[in-house]
Short mmCIF file of C-alpha atoms in Angstrom, two decimals:
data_model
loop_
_atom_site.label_atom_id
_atom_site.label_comp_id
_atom_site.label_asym_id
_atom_site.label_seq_id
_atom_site.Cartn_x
_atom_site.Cartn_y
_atom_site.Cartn_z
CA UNK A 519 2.27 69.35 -6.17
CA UNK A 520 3.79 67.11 -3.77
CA UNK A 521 1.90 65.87 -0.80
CA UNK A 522 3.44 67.95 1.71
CA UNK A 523 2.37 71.20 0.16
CA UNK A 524 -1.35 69.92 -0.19
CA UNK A 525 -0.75 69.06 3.76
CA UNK A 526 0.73 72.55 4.39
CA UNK A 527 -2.20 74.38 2.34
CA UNK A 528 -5.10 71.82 3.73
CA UNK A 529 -3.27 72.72 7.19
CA UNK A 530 -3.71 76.09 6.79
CA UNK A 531 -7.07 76.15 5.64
CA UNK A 532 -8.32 74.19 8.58
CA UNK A 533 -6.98 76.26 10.73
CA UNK A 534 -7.58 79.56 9.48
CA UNK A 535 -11.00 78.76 8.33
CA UNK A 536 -12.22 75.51 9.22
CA UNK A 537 -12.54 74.09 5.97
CA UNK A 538 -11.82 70.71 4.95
CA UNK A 539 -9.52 69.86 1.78
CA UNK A 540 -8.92 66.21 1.19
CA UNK A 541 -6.03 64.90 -1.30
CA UNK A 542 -8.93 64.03 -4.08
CA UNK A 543 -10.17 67.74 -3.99
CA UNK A 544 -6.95 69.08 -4.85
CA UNK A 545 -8.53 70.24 -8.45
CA UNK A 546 -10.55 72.62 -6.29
CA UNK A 547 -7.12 74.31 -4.77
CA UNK A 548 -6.02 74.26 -9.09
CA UNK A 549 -9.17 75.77 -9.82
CA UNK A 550 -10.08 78.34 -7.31
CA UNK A 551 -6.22 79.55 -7.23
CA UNK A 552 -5.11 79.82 -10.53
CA UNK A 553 -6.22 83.74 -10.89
CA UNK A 554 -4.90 84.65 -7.57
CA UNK A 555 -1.42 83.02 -8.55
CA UNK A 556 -1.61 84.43 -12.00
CA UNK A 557 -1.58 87.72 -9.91
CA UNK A 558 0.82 87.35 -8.07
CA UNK A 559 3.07 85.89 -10.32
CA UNK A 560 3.24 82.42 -8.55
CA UNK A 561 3.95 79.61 -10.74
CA UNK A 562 2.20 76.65 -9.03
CA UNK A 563 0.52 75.56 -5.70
CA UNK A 564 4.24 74.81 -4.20
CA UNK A 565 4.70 78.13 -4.62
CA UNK A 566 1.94 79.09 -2.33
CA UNK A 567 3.06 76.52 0.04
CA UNK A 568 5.90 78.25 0.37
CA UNK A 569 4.60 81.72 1.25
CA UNK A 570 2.06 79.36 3.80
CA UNK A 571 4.77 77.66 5.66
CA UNK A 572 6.20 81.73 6.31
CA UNK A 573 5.46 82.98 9.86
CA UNK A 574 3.95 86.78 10.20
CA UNK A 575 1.37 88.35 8.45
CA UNK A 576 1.32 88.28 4.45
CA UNK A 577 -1.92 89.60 2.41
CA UNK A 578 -1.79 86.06 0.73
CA UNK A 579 -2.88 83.96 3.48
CA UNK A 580 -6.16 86.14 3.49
CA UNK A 581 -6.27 85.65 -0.12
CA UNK A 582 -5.97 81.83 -0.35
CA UNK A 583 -9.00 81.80 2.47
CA UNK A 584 -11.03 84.26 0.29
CA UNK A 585 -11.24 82.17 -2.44
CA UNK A 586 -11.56 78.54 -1.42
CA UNK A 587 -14.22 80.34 0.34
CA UNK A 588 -17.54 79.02 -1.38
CA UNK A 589 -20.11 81.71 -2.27
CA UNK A 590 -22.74 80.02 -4.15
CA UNK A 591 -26.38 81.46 -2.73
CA UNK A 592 -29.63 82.46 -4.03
CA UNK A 593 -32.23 84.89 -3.20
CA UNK A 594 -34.62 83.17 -0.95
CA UNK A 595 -32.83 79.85 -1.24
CA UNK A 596 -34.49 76.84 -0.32
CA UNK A 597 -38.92 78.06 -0.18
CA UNK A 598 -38.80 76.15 3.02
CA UNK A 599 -36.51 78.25 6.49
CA UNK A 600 -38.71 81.00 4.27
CA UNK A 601 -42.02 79.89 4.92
CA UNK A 602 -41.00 78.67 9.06
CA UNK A 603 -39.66 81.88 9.44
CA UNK A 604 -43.12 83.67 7.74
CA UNK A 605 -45.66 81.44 9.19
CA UNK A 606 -43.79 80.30 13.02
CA UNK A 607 -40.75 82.17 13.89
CA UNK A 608 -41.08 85.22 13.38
CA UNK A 609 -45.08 85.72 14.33
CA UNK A 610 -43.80 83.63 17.35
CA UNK A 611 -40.84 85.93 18.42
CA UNK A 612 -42.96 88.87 17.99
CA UNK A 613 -45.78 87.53 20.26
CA UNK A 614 -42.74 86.96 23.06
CA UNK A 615 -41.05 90.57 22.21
CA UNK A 616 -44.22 92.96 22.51
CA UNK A 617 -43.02 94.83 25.15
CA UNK A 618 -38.89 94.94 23.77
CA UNK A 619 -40.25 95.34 20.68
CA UNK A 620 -36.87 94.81 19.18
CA UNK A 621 -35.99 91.94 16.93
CA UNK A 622 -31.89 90.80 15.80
CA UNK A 623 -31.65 88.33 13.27
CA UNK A 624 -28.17 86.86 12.31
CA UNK A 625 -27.28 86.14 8.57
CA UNK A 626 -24.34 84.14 9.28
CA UNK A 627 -22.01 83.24 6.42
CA UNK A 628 -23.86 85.78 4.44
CA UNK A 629 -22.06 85.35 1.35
CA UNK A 630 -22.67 88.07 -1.84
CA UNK A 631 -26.24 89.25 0.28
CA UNK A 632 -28.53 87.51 -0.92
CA UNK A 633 -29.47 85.60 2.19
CA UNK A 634 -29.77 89.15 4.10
CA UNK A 635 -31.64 90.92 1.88
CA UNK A 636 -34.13 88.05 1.36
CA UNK A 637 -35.05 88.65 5.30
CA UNK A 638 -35.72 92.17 4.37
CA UNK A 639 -37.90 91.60 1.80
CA UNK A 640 -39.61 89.09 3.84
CA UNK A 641 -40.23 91.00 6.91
CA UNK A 642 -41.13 94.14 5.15
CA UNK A 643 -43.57 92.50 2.62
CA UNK A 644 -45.87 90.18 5.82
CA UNK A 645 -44.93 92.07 9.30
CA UNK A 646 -45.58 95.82 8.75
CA UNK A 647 -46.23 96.03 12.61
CA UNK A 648 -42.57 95.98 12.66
CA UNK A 649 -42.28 99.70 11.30
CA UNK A 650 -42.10 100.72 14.48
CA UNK A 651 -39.67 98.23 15.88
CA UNK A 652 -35.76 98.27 16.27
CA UNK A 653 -35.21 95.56 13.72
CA UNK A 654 -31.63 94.55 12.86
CA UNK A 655 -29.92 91.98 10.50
CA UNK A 656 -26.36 91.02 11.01
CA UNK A 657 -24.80 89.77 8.00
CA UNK A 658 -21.45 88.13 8.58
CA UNK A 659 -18.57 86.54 6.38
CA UNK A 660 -15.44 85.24 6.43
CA UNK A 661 -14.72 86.35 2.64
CA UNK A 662 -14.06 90.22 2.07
CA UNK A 663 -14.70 89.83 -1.94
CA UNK A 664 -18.43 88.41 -0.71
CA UNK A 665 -18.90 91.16 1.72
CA UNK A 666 -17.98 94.05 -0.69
CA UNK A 667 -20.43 92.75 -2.96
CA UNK A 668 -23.07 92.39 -0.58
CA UNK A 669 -22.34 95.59 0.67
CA UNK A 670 -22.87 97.07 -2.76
CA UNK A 671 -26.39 95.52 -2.97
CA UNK A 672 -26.31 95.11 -6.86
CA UNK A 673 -26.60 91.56 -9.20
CA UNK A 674 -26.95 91.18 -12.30
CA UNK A 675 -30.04 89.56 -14.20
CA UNK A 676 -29.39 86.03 -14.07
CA UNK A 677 -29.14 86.91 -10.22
CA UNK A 678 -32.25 87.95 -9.34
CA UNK A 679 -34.01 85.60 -11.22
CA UNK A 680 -32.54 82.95 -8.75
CA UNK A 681 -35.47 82.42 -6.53
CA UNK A 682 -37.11 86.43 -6.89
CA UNK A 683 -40.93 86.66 -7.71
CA UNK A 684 -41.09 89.53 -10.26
CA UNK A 685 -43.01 91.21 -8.33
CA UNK A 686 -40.70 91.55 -5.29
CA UNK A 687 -38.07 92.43 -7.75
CA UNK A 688 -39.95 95.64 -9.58
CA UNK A 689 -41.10 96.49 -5.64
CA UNK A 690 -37.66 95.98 -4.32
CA UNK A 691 -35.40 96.22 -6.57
CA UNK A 692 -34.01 99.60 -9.17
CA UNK A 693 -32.74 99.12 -12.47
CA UNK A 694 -29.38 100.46 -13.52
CA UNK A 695 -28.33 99.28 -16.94
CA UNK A 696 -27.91 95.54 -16.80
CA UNK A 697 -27.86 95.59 -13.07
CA UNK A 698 -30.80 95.62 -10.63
CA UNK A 699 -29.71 97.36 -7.17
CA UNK A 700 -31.66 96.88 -3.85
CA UNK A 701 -33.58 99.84 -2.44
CA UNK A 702 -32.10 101.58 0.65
CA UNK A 703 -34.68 101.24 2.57
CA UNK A 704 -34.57 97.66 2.82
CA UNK A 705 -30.55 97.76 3.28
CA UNK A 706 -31.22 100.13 6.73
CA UNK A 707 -31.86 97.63 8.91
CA UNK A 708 -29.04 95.14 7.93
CA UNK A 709 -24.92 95.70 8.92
CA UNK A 710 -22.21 93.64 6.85
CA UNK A 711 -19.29 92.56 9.02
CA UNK A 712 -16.33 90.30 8.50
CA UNK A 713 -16.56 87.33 11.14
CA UNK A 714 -14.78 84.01 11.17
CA UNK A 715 -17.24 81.42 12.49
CA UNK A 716 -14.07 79.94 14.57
CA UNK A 717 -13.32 82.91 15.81
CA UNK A 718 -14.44 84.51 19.45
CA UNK A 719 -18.02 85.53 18.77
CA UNK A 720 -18.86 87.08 22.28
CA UNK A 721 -18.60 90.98 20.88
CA UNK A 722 -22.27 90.13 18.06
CA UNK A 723 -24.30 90.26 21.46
CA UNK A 724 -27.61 88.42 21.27
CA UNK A 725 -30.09 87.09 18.50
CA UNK A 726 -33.43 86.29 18.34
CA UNK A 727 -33.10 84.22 15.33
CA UNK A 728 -29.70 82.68 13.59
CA UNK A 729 -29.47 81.24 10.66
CA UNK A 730 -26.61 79.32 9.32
CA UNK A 731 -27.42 77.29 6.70
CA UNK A 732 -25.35 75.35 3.65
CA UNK A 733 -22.04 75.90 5.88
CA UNK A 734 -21.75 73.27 8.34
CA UNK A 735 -21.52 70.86 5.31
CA UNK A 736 -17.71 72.22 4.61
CA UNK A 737 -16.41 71.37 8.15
CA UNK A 738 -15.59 68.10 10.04
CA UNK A 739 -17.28 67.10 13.09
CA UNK A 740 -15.03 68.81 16.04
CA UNK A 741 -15.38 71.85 13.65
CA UNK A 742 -18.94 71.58 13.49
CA UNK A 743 -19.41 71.19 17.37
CA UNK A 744 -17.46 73.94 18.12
CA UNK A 745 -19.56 76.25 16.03
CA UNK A 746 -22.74 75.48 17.00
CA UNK A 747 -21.57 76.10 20.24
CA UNK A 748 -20.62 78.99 19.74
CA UNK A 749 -23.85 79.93 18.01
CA UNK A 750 -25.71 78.45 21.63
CA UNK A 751 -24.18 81.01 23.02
CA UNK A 752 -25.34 83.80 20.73
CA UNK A 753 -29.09 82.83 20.55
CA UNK A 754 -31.55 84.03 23.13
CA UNK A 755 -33.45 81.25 25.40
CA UNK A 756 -36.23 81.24 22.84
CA UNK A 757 -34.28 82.20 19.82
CA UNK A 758 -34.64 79.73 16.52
CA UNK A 759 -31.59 78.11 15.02
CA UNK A 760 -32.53 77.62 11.22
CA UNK A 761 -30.11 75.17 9.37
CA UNK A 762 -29.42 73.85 5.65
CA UNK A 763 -31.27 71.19 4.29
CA UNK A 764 -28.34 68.87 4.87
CA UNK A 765 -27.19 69.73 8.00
CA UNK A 766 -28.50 69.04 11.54
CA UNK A 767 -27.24 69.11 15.47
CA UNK A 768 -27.91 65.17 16.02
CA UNK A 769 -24.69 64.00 17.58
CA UNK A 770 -23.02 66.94 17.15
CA UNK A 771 -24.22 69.11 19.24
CA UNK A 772 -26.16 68.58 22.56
CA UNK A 773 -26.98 72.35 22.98
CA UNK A 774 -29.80 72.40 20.22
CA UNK A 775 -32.83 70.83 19.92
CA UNK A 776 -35.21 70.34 17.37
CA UNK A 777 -38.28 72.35 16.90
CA UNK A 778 -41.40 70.18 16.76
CA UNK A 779 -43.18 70.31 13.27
CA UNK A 780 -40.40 72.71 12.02
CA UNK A 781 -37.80 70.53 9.52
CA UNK A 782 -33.98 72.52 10.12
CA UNK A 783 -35.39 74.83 12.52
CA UNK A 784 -33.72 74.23 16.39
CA UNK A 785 -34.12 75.63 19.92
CA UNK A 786 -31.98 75.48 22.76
CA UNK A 787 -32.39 71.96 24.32
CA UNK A 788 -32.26 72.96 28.37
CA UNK A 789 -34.17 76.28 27.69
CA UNK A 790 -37.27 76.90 30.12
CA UNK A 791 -38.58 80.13 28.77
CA UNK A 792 -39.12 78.54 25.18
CA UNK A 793 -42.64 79.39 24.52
CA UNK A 794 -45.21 76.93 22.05
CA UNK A 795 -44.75 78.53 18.35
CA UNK A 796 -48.10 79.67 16.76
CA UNK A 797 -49.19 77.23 13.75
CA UNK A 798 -50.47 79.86 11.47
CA UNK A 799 -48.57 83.30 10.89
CA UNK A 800 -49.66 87.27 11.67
CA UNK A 801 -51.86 89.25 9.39
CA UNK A 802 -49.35 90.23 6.12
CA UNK A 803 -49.28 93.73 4.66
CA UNK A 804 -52.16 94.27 2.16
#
């Protein structure tokens, strides 16, 4: 491939979904590709480049963002945002929403559900005084392919081993065949929708809690200050901002702070109404 189709497919790819392709990553464009192009009867990545550097609409340009689109994730990845959310944010949030008694968490970058449905589990299994509360989780993606499967609610074995306790799985979880399939009642509460991250993001409304973790990694810095932004604006005055282990707001963006005694956990940095969060959590369900 010469280097002004990598430039016109790392062009596109920045622009359509923020990611960042440099020249020694082009085995990743080979590799994540080749059974898209097999498909469509392409015969190399100049081919593609071709059908990029076309104006108007054309069902490939969605496809080429669908599958450099990374969707590695893991039921309750990471023990850690798990355990703030369990023993700080959430008993927090609750304390500050008795009388709303409503609750919206955002999954953002959702990927195949996993993420989503790991907030179910969690708030079902230690905050049962939120039966009676308007709970929602918004689970958002860029990648239609993740979003059908985490629509779908079903992984295979190897899946749910990633990070499950057994026991969650035989409470949570129905066998059929080789396939384990989430119960409804913990997929009520949560709505799938496509969003790109760069896109306008005024229509979600307001969250109590956002997390957005393991995607920041994938963008450059302008990229990376323009989402969080946008998240600022999304998060209520004493909402919680929960981040991957690698990422963080320092220098990038001024409209985040972090959360004292909390590790990837962030507040808004101006906000007034930003109660202290409890050290220890709410009763759990017996």
């Amino acid at each position: 491939m010469s280097p002004a189709d990598f430039a016109v497919i790392a062009a596109f790819l920045k622009q359509r979904s923020g990611l960042i392709i440099t020249a020694d990553k082009q085995y990743l464009l080979e590799s994540r590709l080749s059974a898209m192009m097999r498909e469509l009867g392409l015969a190399d990545l100049a081919a593609v480049a071709e059908r990029l550097r076309q104006t108007g609409a054309d069902p490939l340009k969605d496809r080429v963002v669908d599958a450099m689109t990374t969707n590695e994730t893991s039921f309750f990845r990471d023990a850690h945002p798990f355990e703030a959310l369990r023993k700080t944010v959430i008993p927090g949030l609750i304390q500050r929403r008795e009388r709303a008694r409503s609750l919206r968490i955002w999954s953002a970058a959702c990927s195949t559900g996993q993420e989503p449905y790991s907030l179910a589990m969690l708030l079902k299994e230690n905050f049962p005084l939120l039966a009676g509360w308007k709970v929602e989780i918004l689970a958002t993606d860029i990648s239609p392919t993740a979003l059908a499967r985490a629509r779908q609610g079903t992984y295979s074995t190897f899946e749910v081993q990633r990070g499950m306790p057994i026991q969650m799985l035989i409470r949570h979880f129905s066998q059929i065949g080789d396939t384990w399939r989430i119960n409804d009642e913990l997929r009520r509460p949560i709505v799938f929708q496509p969003i790109n991250l760069l896109g306008e993001l005024s229509q979600l409304g307001a969250f109590d809690i956002v997390l957005c973790r393991n995607v920041l990694i994938y963008f450059d810095a302008p990229t990376k200050t323009r989402i969080l932004n946008g998240i600022a604006g999304r998060l209520a005055a004493d909402g919680a901002l929960l981040l991957g282990g690698a990422e963080s707001v320092f220098s990038i963006c001024d409209a985040f702070t972090g959360l004292p005694g909390l590790k990837g956990v962030y507040g808004h940095t101006k906000s007034s109404t930003r109660a202290p969060w409890p050290r220890q959590s709410l009763p759990a369900a017996s």
